[in-house]
């Protein structure tokens, strides 16, 4: 086999605690949480740089630590879900005026959002937390309704809050910070991100380092085919009740 260098980085700072539930047509988990851990592997070429590195470990450590910190202690909201109706209410002013209300997938994560006509409008500027912190309401396919404080939720551009999709999301965030062009200059050909939600339960996503500026679309990696019937029983009580009522 051709000679190839790799580096693997897994640190105590690559961790985050978060709550979630996975939902897809006909199924919803109960609300629960995990102590997640992440690790990063960079696959190089048959040579390393003149400095002796595939990439300085310090670069990977600083970037991944920040990404994990951004995910820590939130309820993870998959705003691209096909079975959850997600309504976000922004902070309320002291005089009772709302900063805004929107239903996902109109939600955005940058400084702008799309209105139903497709034109852009600026989001409300950041402000100190008020007495009325806003909310995120999630209506599920089985009729369950969850309402969370807005500041306790992290809106993510994913369809399901699974370890697999979190691995894709974290890959994109790390790639943005490390810079794809710089990685290719160093001979890095691919990167693999692993997310663990429990001991012995890992999901890994490996992808080539893209050329040009790429925004990572998690949905592009999800099949649109019908979900095969599981041979094992994993239904929640809510899903079972829905079957009994149908």
mmCIF file of C-alpha atoms in Angstrom:
data_model
loop_
_atom_site.group_PDB
_atom_site.id
_atom_site.type_symbol
_atom_site.label_atom_id
_atom_site.label_comp_id
_atom_site.label_asym_id
_atom_site.label_seq_id
_atom_site.Cartn_x
_atom_site.Cartn_y
_atom_site.Cartn_z
ATOM 1 C CA UNK A 1 0.000 0.000 0.000
ATOM 2 C CA UNK A 2 1.100 3.567 -0.630
ATOM 3 C CA UNK A 3 2.705 5.346 2.331
ATOM 4 C CA UNK A 4 0.300 7.719 4.062
ATOM 5 C CA UNK A 5 0.479 9.910 7.140
ATOM 6 C CA UNK A 6 -2.417 10.517 9.527
ATOM 7 C CA UNK A 7 -2.907 12.408 12.773
ATOM 8 C CA UNK A 8 -5.591 11.664 15.338
ATOM 9 C CA UNK A 9 -6.616 14.127 18.053
ATOM 10 C CA UNK A 10 -8.885 13.314 21.000
ATOM 11 C CA UNK A 11 -8.771 15.532 24.106
ATOM 12 C CA UNK A 12 -10.751 15.983 27.323
ATOM 13 C CA UNK A 13 -11.796 19.413 26.027
ATOM 14 C CA UNK A 14 -13.512 17.820 22.998
ATOM 15 C CA UNK A 15 -16.735 17.193 24.893
ATOM 16 C CA UNK A 16 -20.171 18.718 25.372
ATOM 17 C CA UNK A 17 -23.323 17.909 27.307
ATOM 18 C CA UNK A 18 -26.607 18.309 25.463
ATOM 19 C CA UNK A 19 -30.203 17.098 25.463
ATOM 20 C CA UNK A 20 -32.204 16.008 22.423
ATOM 21 C CA UNK A 21 -34.630 13.532 20.970
ATOM 22 C CA UNK A 22 -34.544 11.894 17.548
ATOM 23 C CA UNK A 23 -37.740 12.058 15.482
ATOM 24 C CA UNK A 24 -38.580 10.747 12.027
ATOM 25 C CA UNK A 25 -41.838 9.626 10.365
ATOM 26 C CA UNK A 26 -43.685 7.372 12.803
ATOM 27 C CA UNK A 27 -41.131 7.569 15.595
ATOM 28 C CA UNK A 28 -40.021 9.882 18.392
ATOM 29 C CA UNK A 29 -37.587 9.206 21.205
ATOM 30 C CA UNK A 30 -38.198 10.440 24.693
ATOM 31 C CA UNK A 31 -36.341 13.591 25.687
ATOM 32 C CA UNK A 32 -32.946 12.666 27.120
ATOM 33 C CA UNK A 33 -29.329 13.779 27.147
ATOM 34 C CA UNK A 34 -25.760 12.660 26.524
ATOM 35 C CA UNK A 35 -22.229 13.529 27.506
ATOM 36 C CA UNK A 36 -20.818 13.716 23.978
ATOM 37 C CA UNK A 37 -17.179 13.425 22.967
ATOM 38 C CA UNK A 38 -15.561 14.236 19.642
ATOM 39 C CA UNK A 39 -12.307 13.316 17.941
ATOM 40 C CA UNK A 40 -10.649 14.376 14.709
ATOM 41 C CA UNK A 41 -8.467 12.508 12.226
ATOM 42 C CA UNK A 42 -6.640 14.190 9.356
ATOM 43 C CA UNK A 43 -5.446 12.011 6.477
ATOM 44 C CA UNK A 44 -2.356 13.293 4.730
ATOM 45 C CA UNK A 45 -0.306 12.183 1.743
ATOM 46 C CA UNK A 46 2.911 10.152 1.446
ATOM 47 C CA UNK A 47 4.938 13.131 2.680
ATOM 48 C CA UNK A 48 4.639 15.501 5.624
ATOM 49 C CA UNK A 49 5.435 19.207 5.601
ATOM 50 C CA UNK A 50 8.928 20.662 5.797
ATOM 51 C CA UNK A 51 8.121 21.496 9.447
ATOM 52 C CA UNK A 52 7.623 17.794 10.173
ATOM 53 C CA UNK A 53 3.830 18.029 10.557
ATOM 54 C CA UNK A 54 0.741 16.793 8.780
ATOM 55 C CA UNK A 55 -0.806 19.663 10.742
ATOM 56 C CA UNK A 56 0.136 21.162 14.093
ATOM 57 C CA UNK A 57 -1.895 19.413 16.816
ATOM 58 C CA UNK A 58 -2.424 22.836 18.393
ATOM 59 C CA UNK A 59 -4.502 24.022 15.428
ATOM 60 C CA UNK A 60 -6.842 21.041 15.678
ATOM 61 C CA UNK A 61 -7.116 21.340 19.475
ATOM 62 C CA UNK A 62 -7.985 25.039 19.552
ATOM 63 C CA UNK A 63 -10.595 24.821 16.783
ATOM 64 C CA UNK A 64 -12.332 21.660 17.993
ATOM 65 C CA UNK A 65 -12.448 22.904 21.588
ATOM 66 C CA UNK A 66 -14.338 26.022 20.454
ATOM 67 C CA UNK A 67 -16.829 24.015 18.365
ATOM 68 C CA UNK A 68 -17.603 21.684 21.271
ATOM 69 C CA UNK A 69 -17.974 24.599 23.681
ATOM 70 C CA UNK A 70 -20.553 26.163 21.346
ATOM 71 C CA UNK A 71 -22.656 22.969 21.621
ATOM 72 C CA UNK A 72 -22.367 22.583 25.391
ATOM 73 C CA UNK A 73 -25.415 22.646 27.698
ATOM 74 C CA UNK A 74 -28.138 23.194 25.109
ATOM 75 C CA UNK A 75 -31.202 21.415 23.849
ATOM 76 C CA UNK A 76 -30.306 20.589 20.230
ATOM 77 C CA UNK A 77 -33.028 21.637 17.775
ATOM 78 C CA UNK A 78 -32.866 20.072 14.278
ATOM 79 C CA UNK A 79 -34.572 22.832 12.317
ATOM 80 C CA UNK A 80 -34.570 20.901 9.019
ATOM 81 C CA UNK A 81 -36.731 18.147 10.529
ATOM 82 C CA UNK A 82 -39.523 16.846 8.303
ATOM 83 C CA UNK A 83 -41.724 15.825 11.257
ATOM 84 C CA UNK A 84 -41.289 18.641 13.809
ATOM 85 C CA UNK A 85 -43.059 21.983 13.615
ATOM 86 C CA UNK A 86 -40.632 24.394 15.270
ATOM 87 C CA UNK A 87 -41.727 27.917 16.189
ATOM 88 C CA UNK A 88 -39.198 30.391 17.568
ATOM 89 C CA UNK A 89 -40.225 33.501 19.474
ATOM 90 C CA UNK A 90 -37.486 36.045 20.039
ATOM 91 C CA UNK A 91 -36.959 38.099 23.198
ATOM 92 C CA UNK A 92 -39.707 40.389 24.359
ATOM 93 C CA UNK A 93 -38.913 44.029 25.074
ATOM 94 C CA UNK A 94 -39.596 45.539 28.457
ATOM 95 C CA UNK A 95 -42.506 47.402 26.885
ATOM 96 C CA UNK A 96 -44.027 44.110 25.726
ATOM 97 C CA UNK A 97 -42.980 44.234 22.064
ATOM 98 C CA UNK A 98 -41.704 40.982 20.556
ATOM 99 C CA UNK A 99 -38.509 40.984 18.541
ATOM 100 C CA UNK A 100 -40.034 38.482 16.166
ATOM 101 C CA UNK A 101 -41.603 35.090 15.613
ATOM 102 C CA UNK A 102 -40.726 32.578 12.947
ATOM 103 C CA UNK A 103 -41.388 28.982 12.066
ATOM 104 C CA UNK A 104 -38.526 26.732 10.909
ATOM 105 C CA UNK A 105 -37.250 26.057 8.253
ATOM 106 C CA UNK A 106 -37.290 29.863 7.926
ATOM 107 C CA UNK A 107 -34.783 29.866 10.814
ATOM 108 C CA UNK A 108 -31.234 30.936 10.122
ATOM 109 C CA UNK A 109 -27.951 30.969 12.033
ATOM 110 C CA UNK A 110 -26.162 34.009 10.682
ATOM 111 C CA UNK A 111 -27.072 37.660 10.844
ATOM 112 C CA UNK A 112 -30.025 37.406 8.462
ATOM 113 C CA UNK A 113 -33.140 35.397 7.890
ATOM 114 C CA UNK A 114 -35.444 34.864 4.938
ATOM 115 C CA UNK A 115 -39.017 36.048 5.010
ATOM 116 C CA UNK A 116 -41.687 34.021 3.140
ATOM 117 C CA UNK A 117 -41.215 36.131 -0.004
ATOM 118 C CA UNK A 118 -37.545 35.248 -0.159
ATOM 119 C CA UNK A 119 -36.129 38.710 0.544
ATOM 120 C CA UNK A 120 -33.723 39.224 3.397
ATOM 121 C CA UNK A 121 -34.359 41.137 6.566
ATOM 122 C CA UNK A 122 -31.919 41.772 9.360
ATOM 123 C CA UNK A 123 -32.390 39.849 12.553
ATOM 124 C CA UNK A 124 -32.831 41.761 15.786
ATOM 125 C CA UNK A 125 -29.489 42.830 17.142
ATOM 126 C CA UNK A 126 -28.148 40.953 20.109
ATOM 127 C CA UNK A 127 -29.299 42.323 23.424
ATOM 128 C CA UNK A 128 -28.966 41.481 27.076
ATOM 129 C CA UNK A 129 -31.225 38.721 28.304
ATOM 130 C CA UNK A 130 -34.557 40.224 29.264
ATOM 131 C CA UNK A 131 -37.188 39.154 31.789
ATOM 132 C CA UNK A 132 -39.027 37.476 28.882
ATOM 133 C CA UNK A 133 -36.392 35.355 27.174
ATOM 134 C CA UNK A 134 -38.461 34.087 24.268
ATOM 135 C CA UNK A 135 -39.226 30.464 23.532
ATOM 136 C CA UNK A 136 -38.881 27.566 21.131
ATOM 137 C CA UNK A 137 -42.042 25.497 20.692
ATOM 138 C CA UNK A 138 -41.783 22.064 19.091
ATOM 139 C CA UNK A 139 -44.924 20.256 17.967
ATOM 140 C CA UNK A 140 -44.314 16.572 17.249
ATOM 141 C CA UNK A 141 -45.971 14.194 14.831
ATOM 142 C CA UNK A 142 -47.509 12.228 17.739
ATOM 143 C CA UNK A 143 -49.149 15.393 19.143
ATOM 144 C CA UNK A 144 -46.598 16.037 21.886
ATOM 145 C CA UNK A 145 -45.717 19.696 22.468
ATOM 146 C CA UNK A 146 -42.462 20.921 23.995
ATOM 147 C CA UNK A 147 -41.759 24.555 24.923
ATOM 148 C CA UNK A 148 -38.209 25.555 25.875
ATOM 149 C CA UNK A 149 -36.666 28.905 26.832
ATOM 150 C CA UNK A 150 -35.014 30.352 23.725
ATOM 151 C CA UNK A 151 -31.615 30.768 25.402
ATOM 152 C CA UNK A 152 -31.553 27.057 26.314
ATOM 153 C CA UNK A 153 -31.876 25.948 22.662
ATOM 154 C CA UNK A 154 -29.323 25.680 19.892
ATOM 155 C CA UNK A 155 -30.867 25.772 16.408
ATOM 156 C CA UNK A 156 -28.835 23.521 14.141
ATOM 157 C CA UNK A 157 -29.025 23.039 10.330
ATOM 158 C CA UNK A 158 -29.615 19.294 10.641
ATOM 159 C CA UNK A 159 -32.610 16.991 10.097
ATOM 160 C CA UNK A 160 -32.110 14.740 13.126
ATOM 161 C CA UNK A 161 -29.984 15.271 16.220
ATOM 162 C CA UNK A 162 -28.201 11.938 15.765
ATOM 163 C CA UNK A 163 -24.511 11.375 16.400
ATOM 164 C CA UNK A 164 -24.101 10.834 12.641
ATOM 165 C CA UNK A 165 -25.503 14.237 11.704
ATOM 166 C CA UNK A 166 -23.663 15.967 14.535
ATOM 167 C CA UNK A 167 -20.447 14.496 13.094
ATOM 168 C CA UNK A 168 -21.241 16.073 9.708
ATOM 169 C CA UNK A 169 -22.103 19.402 11.348
ATOM 170 C CA UNK A 170 -18.899 19.437 13.435
ATOM 171 C CA UNK A 171 -16.869 18.468 10.347
ATOM 172 C CA UNK A 172 -18.175 21.560 8.550
ATOM 173 C CA UNK A 173 -17.439 23.860 11.494
ATOM 174 C CA UNK A 174 -13.897 22.552 11.897
ATOM 175 C CA UNK A 175 -13.268 22.760 8.149
ATOM 176 C CA UNK A 176 -14.368 26.402 8.105
ATOM 177 C CA UNK A 177 -11.913 27.281 10.863
ATOM 178 C CA UNK A 178 -8.927 25.265 9.637
ATOM 179 C CA UNK A 179 -9.463 26.482 6.036
ATOM 180 C CA UNK A 180 -9.735 23.907 3.258
ATOM 181 C CA UNK A 181 -7.176 25.659 1.052
ATOM 182 C CA UNK A 182 -4.546 25.610 3.788
ATOM 183 C CA UNK A 183 -5.197 21.933 4.502
ATOM 184 C CA UNK A 184 -4.784 21.009 0.832
ATOM 185 C CA UNK A 185 -1.515 22.999 0.684
ATOM 186 C CA UNK A 186 -0.254 20.848 3.531
ATOM 187 C CA UNK A 187 -1.209 17.679 1.657
ATOM 188 C CA UNK A 188 -4.229 16.857 3.820
ATOM 189 C CA UNK A 189 -6.626 14.914 1.606
ATOM 190 C CA UNK A 190 -9.482 14.039 3.980
ATOM 191 C CA UNK A 191 -10.774 14.603 7.487
ATOM 192 C CA UNK A 192 -12.749 12.295 9.750
ATOM 193 C CA UNK A 193 -14.831 13.466 12.710
ATOM 194 C CA UNK A 194 -16.126 10.970 15.267
ATOM 195 C CA UNK A 195 -18.884 11.795 17.746
ATOM 196 C CA UNK A 196 -19.507 9.520 20.729
ATOM 197 C CA UNK A 197 -22.760 9.759 22.678
ATOM 198 C CA UNK A 198 -21.790 6.999 25.137
ATOM 199 C CA UNK A 199 -18.961 4.561 25.689
ATOM 200 C CA UNK A 200 -18.908 2.213 22.717
ATOM 201 C CA UNK A 201 -21.444 4.261 20.691
ATOM 202 C CA UNK A 202 -19.550 6.238 18.056
ATOM 203 C CA UNK A 203 -20.514 7.700 14.702
ATOM 204 C CA UNK A 204 -17.814 8.757 12.235
ATOM 205 C CA UNK A 205 -17.985 10.961 9.150
ATOM 206 C CA UNK A 206 -15.065 11.001 6.718
ATOM 207 C CA UNK A 207 -14.959 13.264 3.688
ATOM 208 C CA UNK A 208 -12.393 14.571 1.246
ATOM 209 C CA UNK A 209 -11.154 18.110 1.765
ATOM 210 C CA UNK A 210 -13.236 20.083 -0.767
ATOM 211 C CA UNK A 211 -11.879 22.523 -3.296
ATOM 212 C CA UNK A 212 -13.105 26.092 -3.146
ATOM 213 C CA UNK A 213 -15.395 27.623 -0.530
ATOM 214 C CA UNK A 214 -17.923 25.013 0.546
ATOM 215 C CA UNK A 215 -20.843 25.351 2.919
ATOM 216 C CA UNK A 216 -21.647 21.980 4.417
ATOM 217 C CA UNK A 217 -25.230 20.861 3.795
ATOM 218 C CA UNK A 218 -26.027 18.037 6.213
ATOM 219 C CA UNK A 219 -29.245 17.162 4.349
ATOM 220 C CA UNK A 220 -27.215 16.299 1.233
ATOM 221 C CA UNK A 221 -25.917 13.237 3.061
ATOM 222 C CA UNK A 222 -29.343 11.898 4.086
ATOM 223 C CA UNK A 223 -31.225 9.413 1.916
ATOM 224 C CA UNK A 224 -34.677 10.344 0.609
ATOM 225 C CA UNK A 225 -35.669 6.690 0.283
ATOM 226 C CA UNK A 226 -38.376 5.178 2.488
ATOM 227 C CA UNK A 227 -37.131 4.019 5.888
ATOM 228 C CA UNK A 228 -36.897 0.193 6.050
ATOM 229 C CA UNK A 229 -38.831 -1.496 8.845
ATOM 230 C CA UNK A 230 -36.561 -2.207 11.815
ATOM 231 C CA UNK A 231 -36.329 -5.846 12.914
ATOM 232 C CA UNK A 232 -35.730 -4.664 16.500
ATOM 233 C CA UNK A 233 -38.333 -2.927 18.687
ATOM 234 C CA UNK A 234 -37.282 0.658 19.468
ATOM 235 C CA UNK A 235 -40.625 2.440 19.558
ATOM 236 C CA UNK A 236 -41.472 4.855 22.353
ATOM 237 C CA UNK A 237 -44.682 4.616 24.328
ATOM 238 C CA UNK A 238 -45.958 7.657 22.388
ATOM 239 C CA UNK A 239 -45.484 5.853 19.069
ATOM 240 C CA UNK A 240 -47.143 2.695 20.402
ATOM 241 C CA UNK A 241 -50.113 4.701 21.657
ATOM 242 C CA UNK A 242 -50.504 6.306 18.252
ATOM 243 C CA UNK A 243 -50.665 2.859 16.633
ATOM 244 C CA UNK A 244 -53.252 1.708 19.156
ATOM 245 C CA UNK A 245 -55.383 4.807 18.463
ATOM 246 C CA UNK A 246 -55.191 4.421 14.650
#
